CSV table of C-alpha atoms in Angstrom, one decimal:
chain,number,residue,atom,x,y,z
V,1,MET,CA,0.0,0.0,0.0
V,2,LEU,CA,1.3,3.4,-0.9
V,3,GLY,CA,2.1,5.4,2.2
V,4,PRO,CA,1.3,9.0,2.8
V,5,LYS,CA,3.3,11.8,1.2
V,6,GLN,CA,6.2,13.0,3.3
V,7,GLU,CA,5.9,16.7,4.0
V,8,ALA,CA,8.1,18.8,6.3
V,9,GLN,CA,6.2,20.0,9.3
V,10,SER,CA,7.4,22.8,11.5
V,11,ALA,CA,7.4,22.5,15.2
V,12,LEU,CA,7.4,25.1,17.9
V,13,PHE,CA,10.1,23.4,20.0
V,14,TYR,CA,12.8,20.9,19.2
V,15,GLU,CA,14.7,18.7,21.6
V,16,PHE,CA,18.0,18.1,19.8
V,17,SER,CA,21.5,17.1,20.8
V,18,ILE,CA,24.4,17.1,18.4
V,19,GLU,CA,26.3,14.6,20.7
V,20,ASP,CA,23.5,12.0,19.9
V,21,HIS,CA,23.9,12.4,16.2
V,22,VAL,CA,27.6,11.9,15.8
V,23,PRO,CA,28.4,8.2,15.3
V,24,GLN,CA,30.6,6.6,17.9
V,25,GLU,CA,33.0,5.3,15.2
V,26,HIS,CA,33.4,8.7,13.5
V,27,LEU,CA,37.1,9.6,12.9
V,28,LEU,CA,36.7,13.0,14.7
V,29,ARG,CA,35.5,11.3,17.8
V,30,SER,CA,38.7,9.3,18.0
V,31,ILE,CA,40.8,12.4,17.2
V,32,ASP,CA,39.1,14.6,19.6
V,33,ARG,CA,40.4,12.6,22.6
V,34,PHE,CA,44.0,13.6,21.6
V,35,VAL,CA,43.5,17.3,20.8
V,36,ASP,CA,44.7,19.4,23.7
V,37,LEU,CA,44.3,23.1,22.9
V,38,SER,CA,44.5,24.3,26.5
V,39,SER,CA,47.9,26.0,26.0
V,40,ILE,CA,46.8,28.0,22.9
V,41,ARG,CA,45.2,30.9,24.6
V,42,PRO,CA,48.2,31.6,27.0
V,43,HIS,CA,50.5,31.1,24.0
V,44,LEU,CA,48.6,33.8,22.0
V,45,ALA,CA,47.7,36.2,24.9
V,46,GLU,CA,50.5,38.7,24.2
V,47,PHE,CA,49.6,39.0,20.5
V,48,TYR,CA,46.1,40.2,21.2
V,49,SER,CA,45.1,43.8,22.0
V,50,HIS,CA,43.6,44.6,25.4
V,51,THR,CA,41.0,46.9,23.8
V,52,GLY,CA,38.6,46.7,20.9
V,53,ARG,CA,36.0,44.1,20.0
V,54,PRO,CA,36.3,40.5,21.3
V,55,SER,CA,38.0,38.3,18.7
V,56,ILE,CA,37.0,34.9,17.4
V,57,ASP,CA,38.2,32.1,19.7
V,58,PRO,CA,41.6,30.9,18.3
V,59,GLU,CA,40.7,27.4,19.5
V,60,LEU,CA,37.7,27.4,17.1
V,61,LEU,CA,40.0,28.4,14.2
V,62,ILE,CA,42.5,25.7,15.0
V,63,ARG,CA,39.8,23.0,15.3
V,64,MET,CA,38.4,24.0,12.0
V,65,LEU,CA,41.8,23.8,10.4
V,66,LEU,CA,42.3,20.4,11.9
V,67,VAL,CA,39.0,19.2,10.4
V,68,GLY,CA,40.2,20.4,7.0
V,69,TYR,CA,43.6,18.8,7.1
V,70,CYS,CA,42.5,15.5,8.7
V,71,LEU,CA,39.7,15.0,6.2
V,72,GLY,CA,41.4,16.5,3.1
V,73,ILE,CA,39.3,19.6,2.8
V,74,ARG,CA,41.8,21.9,1.0
V,75,SER,CA,39.7,25.1,0.5
V,76,GLU,CA,38.9,27.3,3.5
V,77,ARG,CA,35.8,28.5,1.8
V,78,ARG,CA,34.6,25.0,1.4
V,79,LEU,CA,35.7,24.2,4.9
V,80,CYS,CA,33.4,26.9,6.3
V,81,GLU,CA,30.5,25.5,4.3
V,82,GLU,CA,31.2,22.0,5.5
V,83,VAL,CA,31.4,23.0,9.1
V,84,HIS,CA,28.1,24.9,8.7
V,85,LEU,CA,26.3,21.9,7.3
V,86,ASN,CA,28.0,18.8,8.9
V,87,LEU,CA,26.9,18.0,12.5
V,88,ALA,CA,30.1,16.0,13.2
V,89,TYR,CA,32.2,18.9,12.2
V,90,ARG,CA,30.1,21.3,14.4
V,91,TRP,CA,30.5,18.9,17.3
V,92,PHE,CA,34.3,18.7,16.9
V,93,CYS,CA,34.5,22.5,16.7
V,94,ARG,CA,32.3,23.0,19.8
V,95,LEU,CA,29.6,24.8,17.8
V,96,ASP,CA,25.9,24.5,18.6
V,97,LEU,CA,23.2,24.6,15.9
V,98,ALA,CA,22.6,28.3,16.2
V,99,ASP,CA,26.3,29.3,16.5
V,100,PRO,CA,27.7,31.1,13.4
V,101,VAL,CA,30.7,29.8,11.5
V,102,PRO,CA,33.6,32.3,11.1
V,103,ASN,CA,34.2,33.8,7.6
V,104,HIS,CA,36.9,32.3,5.5
V,105,SER,CA,38.8,35.5,5.5
V,106,THR,CA,39.4,35.2,9.3
V,107,PHE,CA,41.9,32.4,8.7
V,108,SER,CA,44.0,34.5,6.4
V,109,LYS,CA,44.0,37.4,8.8
V,110,ASN,CA,45.1,35.3,11.7
V,111,ARG,CA,47.6,33.2,9.7
V,112,HIS,CA,49.5,36.2,8.3
V,113,GLY,CA,49.4,37.9,11.7
V,114,ARG,CA,49.4,36.5,15.2
V,115,PHE,CA,49.6,32.8,14.2
V,116,ARG,CA,53.0,33.3,12.4
V,117,GLU,CA,54.3,35.8,14.9
V,118,SER,CA,53.7,33.4,17.7
V,119,ASP,CA,54.7,30.3,15.7
V,120,LEU,CA,51.5,28.8,16.9
V,121,LEU,CA,51.3,26.0,14.3
V,122,ARG,CA,54.8,24.8,15.4
V,123,HIS,CA,53.6,24.9,19.0
V,124,LEU,CA,50.5,22.8,18.0
V,125,PHE,CA,52.6,20.2,16.2
V,126,GLU,CA,55.0,19.9,19.1
V,127,THR,CA,52.1,19.5,21.5
V,128,THR,CA,50.9,16.5,19.4
V,129,VAL,CA,54.3,15.0,19.3
V,130,ALA,CA,54.5,15.3,23.1
V,131,ARG,CA,51.2,13.4,23.4
V,132,CYS,CA,52.6,10.6,21.1
V,133,ILE,CA,55.7,10.4,23.3
V,134,ALA,CA,53.6,10.3,26.5
V,135,ASP,CA,51.4,7.5,25.1
V,136,GLY,CA,54.5,5.4,24.4
V,137,LEU,CA,54.5,5.6,20.6
V,138,VAL,CA,58.0,7.1,20.3
V,139,SER,CA,61.1,5.3,21.7
V,140,GLY,CA,63.6,7.6,20.2
V,141,GLN,CA,66.0,4.8,19.2
V,142,ARG,CA,65.6,4.6,15.4
V,143,PHE,CA,64.7,7.6,13.3
V,144,ALA,CA,64.2,7.8,9.5
V,145,ALA,CA,64.4,10.9,7.3
V,146,ASP,CA,63.3,11.7,3.8
V,147,ALA,CA,61.9,14.5,1.6
V,148,SER,CA,59.1,14.7,-0.8
V,149,LEU,CA,58.2,17.3,-3.5
V,150,ILE,CA,55.0,19.2,-3.2
V,151,GLU,CA,54.0,21.3,-6.2
V,152,ALA,CA,53.9,25.0,-5.5
V,153,ASP,CA,51.0,27.4,-6.5
V,154,ALA,CA,53.0,28.7,-9.4
V,155,ASN,CA,53.4,28.0,-13.1
V,156,LYS,CA,56.0,28.5,-15.8
V,157,GLN,CA,54.0,31.0,-17.8
V,158,ASN,CA,54.4,33.5,-14.9
V,159,SER,CA,58.2,33.1,-14.5
V,160,THR,CA,61.5,34.6,-15.6
V,161,PRO,CA,64.7,32.8,-16.9
V,162,LYS,CA,67.7,33.1,-14.5
V,163,GLU,CA,69.6,35.4,-16.8
V,164,ASP,CA,66.8,38.0,-16.7
V,165,TRP,CA,66.0,37.7,-12.9
V,166,ASP,CA,67.3,40.6,-10.8
V,167,THR,CA,66.4,40.9,-7.1
V,168,SER,CA,67.7,44.5,-7.0
V,169,ALA,CA,64.9,45.6,-9.2
V,170,ILE,CA,62.3,44.5,-6.6
V,171,THR,CA,60.8,47.1,-4.3
V,172,PRO,CA,59.9,45.3,-1.0
V,173,GLN,CA,57.2,47.8,0.0
V,174,ASP,CA,55.2,47.2,-3.2
V,175,ALA,CA,55.9,43.5,-3.6
V,176,PRO,CA,53.4,40.7,-2.8
V,177,ARG,CA,53.7,38.9,0.5
V,178,ALA,CA,55.4,35.8,-1.1
V,179,VAL,CA,58.0,38.0,-2.8
V,180,ARG,CA,58.8,39.7,0.5
V,181,GLU,CA,59.2,36.3,2.2
V,182,TYR,CA,61.5,35.3,-0.6
V,183,LEU,CA,63.8,38.3,0.0
V,184,ASP,CA,63.8,37.5,3.7
V,185,VAL,CA,65.2,33.9,3.2
V,186,LEU,CA,67.9,34.8,0.6
V,187,ASP,CA,70.5,34.0,3.3
V,188,ASP,CA,68.7,31.1,4.9
V,189,ALA,CA,70.4,27.7,4.5
V,190,ALA,CA,67.1,26.1,3.7
V,191,PHE,CA,66.3,28.4,0.8
V,192,GLY,CA,68.5,31.1,-0.8
V,193,ALA,CA,71.9,30.1,0.7
V,194,ALA,CA,71.3,26.3,0.2
V,195,SER,CA,73.2,26.5,-3.2
V,196,GLU,CA,75.0,28.9,-5.3
V,197,VAL,CA,73.4,27.5,-8.4
V,198,GLU,CA,70.6,29.6,-9.6
V,199,PRO,CA,67.4,27.9,-10.7
V,200,LYS,CA,66.6,27.8,-14.5
V,201,PHE,CA,63.4,29.7,-13.9
V,202,THR,CA,62.0,31.9,-11.1
V,203,SER,CA,58.3,32.3,-10.4
V,204,HIS,CA,56.9,35.8,-10.1
V,205,SER,CA,54.2,34.7,-7.8
V,206,ASP,CA,56.3,32.5,-5.5
V,207,PRO,CA,60.0,33.1,-6.2
V,208,ALA,CA,61.2,31.0,-3.2
V,209,SER,CA,59.8,27.8,-4.9
V,210,GLN,CA,62.3,25.7,-6.8
V,211,TRP,CA,62.1,24.9,-10.5
V,212,THR,CA,62.7,21.1,-10.7
V,213,ALA,CA,62.4,18.1,-12.9
V,214,ALA,CA,63.3,15.6,-10.2
V,215,ARG,CA,60.2,13.4,-11.1
V,216,LYS,CA,61.8,12.6,-14.4
V,217,GLY,CA,58.9,14.3,-16.2
V,218,PRO,CA,57.8,17.8,-17.0
V,219,ALA,CA,59.5,20.3,-14.7
V,220,PHE,CA,57.4,22.4,-12.2
V,221,PHE,CA,57.8,24.7,-9.2
V,222,ALA,CA,57.9,22.9,-5.9
V,223,TYR,CA,58.8,22.9,-2.2
V,224,SER,CA,60.1,20.0,-0.2
V,225,THR,CA,58.5,18.7,3.0
V,226,ASN,CA,61.2,17.0,5.1
V,227,TYR,CA,60.1,14.4,7.6
V,228,LEU,CA,61.9,13.0,10.6
V,229,ILE,CA,60.0,10.0,11.9
V,230,ASP,CA,60.3,7.4,14.7
V,231,THR,CA,60.1,4.0,13.0
V,232,ASP,CA,58.3,2.3,15.9
V,233,HIS,CA,54.8,3.6,15.0
V,234,SER,CA,55.7,6.0,12.1
V,235,VAL,CA,55.1,9.1,14.3
V,236,ILE,CA,56.4,12.3,12.7
V,237,VAL,CA,58.7,13.9,15.3
V,238,ASP,CA,59.7,16.9,13.2
V,239,VAL,CA,58.9,18.5,9.8
V,240,GLU,CA,60.7,21.2,7.9
V,241,ALA,CA,60.0,23.1,4.6
V,242,THR,CA,62.9,23.7,2.3
V,243,ARG,CA,63.8,24.3,-1.4
V,244,SER,CA,63.7,21.2,-3.5
V,245,ILE,CA,67.4,20.6,-3.8
V,246,ARG,CA,69.6,18.0,-2.1
V,247,GLN,CA,71.7,20.5,-0.1
V,248,ALA,CA,68.7,22.1,1.6
V,249,GLU,CA,67.1,18.7,2.3
V,250,VAL,CA,70.2,17.3,3.9
V,251,GLY,CA,70.7,20.4,6.0
V,252,SER,CA,67.1,20.1,7.3
V,253,VAL,CA,67.8,16.7,8.8
V,254,ARG,CA,70.6,18.3,10.9
V,255,LYS,CA,68.3,21.0,12.0
V,256,MET,CA,65.5,18.6,12.9
V,257,LEU,CA,67.8,16.3,14.9
V,258,ASP,CA,69.1,19.2,16.9
V,259,ARG,CA,65.6,20.5,17.5
V,260,VAL,CA,64.1,17.2,18.8
V,261,LYS,CA,67.2,16.9,21.0
V,262,ASP,CA,66.6,20.3,22.5
V,263,ILE,CA,62.8,20.1,22.8
V,264,PHE,CA,62.1,16.4,23.6
V,265,ASP,CA,65.6,15.2,24.6
V,266,LEU,CA,65.4,12.5,21.9
V,267,HIS,CA,68.8,11.3,20.7
V,268,PRO,CA,68.5,8.3,18.3
V,269,GLU,CA,70.8,5.4,18.2
V,270,ARG,CA,70.6,5.3,14.4
V,271,ILE,CA,69.3,7.4,11.5
V,272,ILE,CA,67.9,5.8,8.4
V,273,ALA,CA,67.9,7.6,5.0
V,274,ASP,CA,68.5,7.1,1.3
V,275,THR,CA,71.6,7.7,-0.8
V,276,ALA,CA,71.0,11.5,-1.1
V,277,TYR,CA,72.0,11.8,2.6
V,278,GLY,CA,75.2,9.7,2.2
V,279,SER,CA,77.7,12.5,1.6
V,280,GLY,CA,80.9,12.7,3.6
V,281,PRO,CA,80.1,15.8,5.6
V,282,MET,CA,76.7,14.5,6.5
V,283,LEU,CA,78.1,11.1,7.6
V,284,GLY,CA,80.9,12.8,9.6
V,285,TRP,CA,78.3,15.0,11.3
V,286,LEU,CA,76.3,12.0,12.4
V,287,VAL,CA,79.3,10.0,13.6
V,288,ASP,CA,80.6,12.9,15.6
V,289,ARG,CA,77.2,12.9,17.5
V,290,LYS,CA,77.3,9.1,18.1
V,291,ILE,CA,74.4,8.4,15.7
V,292,ALA,CA,74.9,5.3,13.6
V,293,PRO,CA,74.3,6.2,9.9
V,294,HIS,CA,72.2,3.5,8.2
V,295,ILE,CA,72.7,5.3,4.9
V,296,PRO,CA,74.1,4.2,1.6
V,297,VAL,CA,77.4,6.0,1.0
V,298,ILE,CA,77.8,8.3,-2.0
V,299,ASP,CA,81.0,6.7,-3.4
V,300,LYS,CA,82.6,7.5,-6.7
V,301,ALA,CA,85.9,5.7,-6.0
V,302,GLY,CA,84.9,2.5,-7.9
V,303,ARG,CA,86.3,1.7,-11.3
V,304,THR,CA,84.6,0.2,-14.2
V,305,ASP,CA,87.7,-0.9,-16.2
V,306,GLY,CA,88.5,-3.8,-14.0
V,307,THR,CA,91.6,-2.2,-12.3
V,308,TRP,CA,92.0,-2.0,-8.5
V,309,SER,CA,89.8,0.5,-6.8
V,310,ARG,CA,90.4,2.3,-3.5
V,311,ALA,CA,88.6,-0.5,-1.7
V,312,ASP,CA,91.3,-2.9,-2.7
V,313,PHE,CA,93.9,-1.0,-0.8
V,314,GLU,CA,94.3,-1.4,3.0
V,315,TRP,CA,94.2,1.7,5.1
V,316,GLY,CA,96.7,2.1,7.9
V,317,PRO,CA,95.5,4.9,10.2
V,318,GLU,CA,98.5,4.5,12.6
V,319,ASN,CA,101.0,5.2,9.8
V,320,ASP,CA,98.7,7.4,7.7
V,321,GLN,CA,99.2,5.4,4.6
V,322,TYR,CA,97.5,3.0,2.1
V,323,VAL,CA,99.1,-0.4,1.3
V,324,CYS,CA,98.5,-2.1,-2.1
V,325,LEU,CA,98.0,-5.8,-2.7
V,326,GLU,CA,101.7,-6.1,-3.5
V,327,GLY,CA,102.7,-4.7,-0.1
V,328,GLN,CA,103.8,-1.3,-1.3
V,329,SER,CA,102.8,1.8,0.7
V,330,LEU,CA,101.1,5.0,-0.6
V,331,LYS,CA,101.9,8.0,1.5
V,332,GLN,CA,100.7,11.6,1.5
V,333,PHE,CA,104.1,13.1,2.6
V,334,ARG,CA,107.4,11.3,2.6
V,335,ARG,CA,109.3,14.1,4.4
V,336,ASN,CA,108.6,17.1,6.6
V,337,TYR,CA,108.3,20.4,4.9
V,338,SER,CA,109.6,23.6,6.5
V,339,ASP,CA,107.5,25.5,4.0
V,340,PRO,CA,103.8,25.3,5.1
V,341,ASN,CA,102.7,26.0,1.5
V,342,ARG,CA,104.1,22.6,0.5
V,343,GLY,CA,102.4,20.7,3.4
V,344,PRO,CA,98.7,19.8,3.8
V,345,ASP,CA,96.4,22.1,1.9
V,346,GLY,CA,93.6,22.0,4.5
V,347,LYS,CA,90.9,21.5,1.8
V,348,GLY,CA,89.6,18.3,3.4
V,349,VAL,CA,91.0,16.1,0.6
V,350,ALA,CA,94.4,14.3,0.8
V,351,LYS,CA,96.2,12.5,-2.0
V,352,TYR,CA,98.3,9.4,-1.3
V,353,ARG,CA,100.9,8.5,-3.9
V,354,ALA,CA,103.2,5.5,-4.5
V,355,LEU,CA,106.8,5.8,-5.6
V,356,LYS,CA,107.3,5.9,-9.4
V,357,LEU,CA,110.2,3.4,-9.3
V,358,MET,CA,108.2,0.9,-7.3
V,359,CYS,CA,105.2,1.1,-9.7
V,360,GLN,CA,107.3,0.8,-12.8
V,361,ALA,CA,108.8,-2.4,-11.5
V,362,CYS,CA,105.6,-3.8,-10.0
V,363,PRO,CA,104.3,-7.0,-11.7
V,364,SER,CA,100.6,-5.9,-11.0
V,365,LYS,CA,100.9,-2.5,-12.7
V,366,ALA,CA,98.5,-3.6,-15.4
V,367,LYS,CA,95.9,-4.2,-12.8
V,368,CYS,CA,96.6,-1.1,-10.8
V,369,CYS,CA,97.6,1.9,-12.9
V,370,PRO,CA,98.1,0.8,-16.5
V,371,ASN,CA,97.8,4.4,-17.9
V,372,ALA,CA,99.8,6.2,-15.2
V,373,ASP,CA,103.4,6.2,-14.1
V,374,PHE,CA,102.4,5.7,-10.4
V,375,ARG,CA,99.2,5.0,-8.4
V,376,SER,CA,97.5,7.7,-6.4
V,377,ILE,CA,94.5,7.5,-4.1
V,378,THR,CA,92.4,10.4,-2.9
V,379,ARG,CA,91.1,10.3,0.6
V,380,GLU,CA,88.4,12.7,1.8
V,381,GLU,CA,88.3,14.4,5.2
V,382,HIS,CA,85.3,12.3,6.4
V,383,GLU,CA,86.5,9.0,5.0
V,384,ASP,CA,86.5,7.4,8.5
V,385,ALA,CA,82.8,8.2,8.8
V,386,ARG,CA,82.2,6.9,5.3
V,387,GLN,CA,83.9,3.6,6.3
V,388,VAL,CA,81.7,3.4,9.4
V,389,ALA,CA,78.6,3.6,7.1
V,390,ARG,CA,80.1,1.0,4.8
V,391,ASP,CA,80.7,-1.4,7.7
V,392,ILE,CA,77.1,-0.9,8.9
V,393,ALA,CA,75.8,-1.7,5.4
V,394,LYS,CA,77.2,-5.3,5.8
V,395,THR,CA,75.1,-6.0,8.9
V,396,LYS,CA,71.6,-7.6,9.3
V,397,GLN,CA,70.4,-4.5,11.1
V,398,TYR,CA,71.1,-2.5,8.0
V,399,VAL,CA,68.8,-4.8,6.0
V,400,ILE,CA,66.0,-4.2,8.5
V,401,SER,CA,66.7,-0.4,8.4
V,402,MET,CA,66.2,-0.4,4.6
V,403,ARG,CA,62.8,-1.9,5.1
V,404,LEU,CA,61.9,0.5,7.8
V,405,ARG,CA,62.8,3.4,5.6
V,406,LYS,CA,59.7,2.7,3.5
V,407,LYS,CA,57.6,3.9,6.4
V,408,VAL,CA,58.5,7.5,5.5
V,409,GLU,CA,57.5,7.0,1.9
V,410,MET,CA,54.2,5.6,3.1
V,411,LEU,CA,53.6,8.8,5.0
V,412,PHE,CA,54.2,10.9,1.9
V,413,ALA,CA,51.8,8.7,0.0
V,414,HIS,CA,49.2,9.2,2.7
V,415,LEU,CA,49.9,12.9,2.7
V,416,LYS,CA,49.2,13.2,-1.0
V,417,ARG,CA,46.5,10.6,-1.7
V,418,ILE,CA,44.4,10.7,1.5
V,419,LEU,CA,45.0,14.2,2.8
V,420,GLY,CA,45.1,15.7,-0.7
V,421,LEU,CA,48.3,17.7,-0.3
V,422,GLY,CA,49.7,17.2,-3.8
V,423,ARG,CA,49.8,20.9,-4.5
V,424,LEU,CA,50.2,23.8,-2.1
V,425,ARG,CA,47.4,26.3,-1.7
V,426,LEU,CA,49.5,28.9,0.2
V,427,ARG,CA,52.5,30.7,-1.2
V,428,GLY,CA,55.9,31.6,0.1
V,429,PRO,CA,58.2,29.8,2.6
V,430,CYS,CA,55.8,30.7,5.5
V,431,GLY,CA,52.8,29.4,3.6
V,432,ALA,CA,54.6,26.1,2.8
V,433,ASN,CA,55.7,25.7,6.4
V,434,ASP,CA,52.2,26.3,7.7
V,435,GLU,CA,50.7,23.7,5.4
V,436,PHE,CA,53.4,21.1,6.2
V,437,LEU,CA,53.0,21.6,10.0
V,438,LEU,CA,49.3,21.3,9.9
V,439,ALA,CA,49.4,18.2,7.6
V,440,ALA,CA,52.0,16.5,9.9
V,441,THR,CA,49.9,17.3,12.9
V,442,ALA,CA,46.8,15.8,11.2
V,443,GLN,CA,48.8,12.6,10.4
V,444,ASN,CA,50.0,12.2,14.0
V,445,LEU,CA,46.4,12.7,15.3
V,446,ARG,CA,45.1,10.1,12.8
V,447,LYS,CA,47.9,7.8,14.0
V,448,LEU,CA,46.8,8.2,17.6
V,449,ALA,CA,43.2,7.6,16.6
V,450,LYS,CA,44.1,4.4,14.7
V,451,ILE,CA,46.2,2.9,17.5
V,452,PHE,CA,43.9,3.9,20.3
V,453,PRO,CA,40.4,3.8,18.8
V,454,ALA,CA,37.5,5.3,20.8
V,455,PRO,CA,35.7,2.7,22.9
V,456,GLN,CA,32.4,1.5,21.5
V,457,GLN,CA,29.2,1.9,23.5
V,458,THR,CA,27.1,-1.2,23.8
V,459,ARG,CA,23.5,-1.0,22.5
V,460,LYS,CA,20.7,-1.3,25.0
V,461,ALA,CA,18.7,-4.5,24.7
V,462,LEU,CA,15.1,-4.0,23.5
């Protein structure tokens, strides 16, 4: 039988509770248990005026941003619409049915002002990391580091080739915010001072972004998000935004390791990374700090013509010499020089040479130096640290570390595919840093919610 037509009927009074209409298994219910914003208001107190109209609660703005980044809502305009319509979002943001939702422009005003002046998003991220440590998800024994390219909000059509780019022609007072931020980081090791090589193209809208073709496809403007994670439960312990070049990415790992040591007193037993971090200075920096580098070494000493490579020579640190397979020694200096200009050059590279007479009479010359009168070997300043990394690469722990390194890549895949951060929406180094911090905070909160799900309420028997 056909039922009556459904028609909306207005009532004078409604008895309604948002709490009853948010499912117990909803993601935001699990996340809400780990969101502690009690320190935000004291952290921002000095950045608000003591007079004027009352401002919008910063806790509300942060909760709305967390909703957006946890659920992949990239647009702040759309975020305001979703919070207005979705009961679960209203519940998480502590909004009742009649409470108004802030305008989208409020986010920009606070972000460019007091949020960045107080470094609030860094404070929020570190608060989440502290919660992960308190819940036993971070042991601090094994860290892994890597970087991933995130496309910037810029395109080649609005760019200038390097030969035509002139920073002296820019007037900071009239320049957009992203251009002023670019001028501020020209001497920053993570951006302008990372390399003396100028990019092929510079974007007008976001000049701090890097023109790169690292994906082996069409080049584009990008920033790099650098993660330092604890491999126990893939918790992100630090994040840093840099230019998309190797020097800046490697330098960010040093900065992050120092920062987690100062803030959380975490000093890892080992660091796991790919070959991009296997340079001599980086390995030497890690070994000096008693951190085992589980990193493939960047080594160009191998030979492809079948002759003996440097690895075939035995190093004698007590005599400061190499010994070849025939028992002959290769030394850096065979006598003391009174003239300092003829001694060590101090450039961090030493060359060890064999005697010409010995090499000419050696029966293995064809296998050692067939095209030279004598054999010479170059030894870098951090060769001892490089050898430490080579010895670690022969162990079973290294094999395990190479599997654990994939956890960082899985976080980057989650960042782009689930959270939707394949392209930045904000411009400039500060904008990239804000987005990376919020995304890493959302990933840690989702990790906490996954490991410690909300308890399910039992249904009442009928």
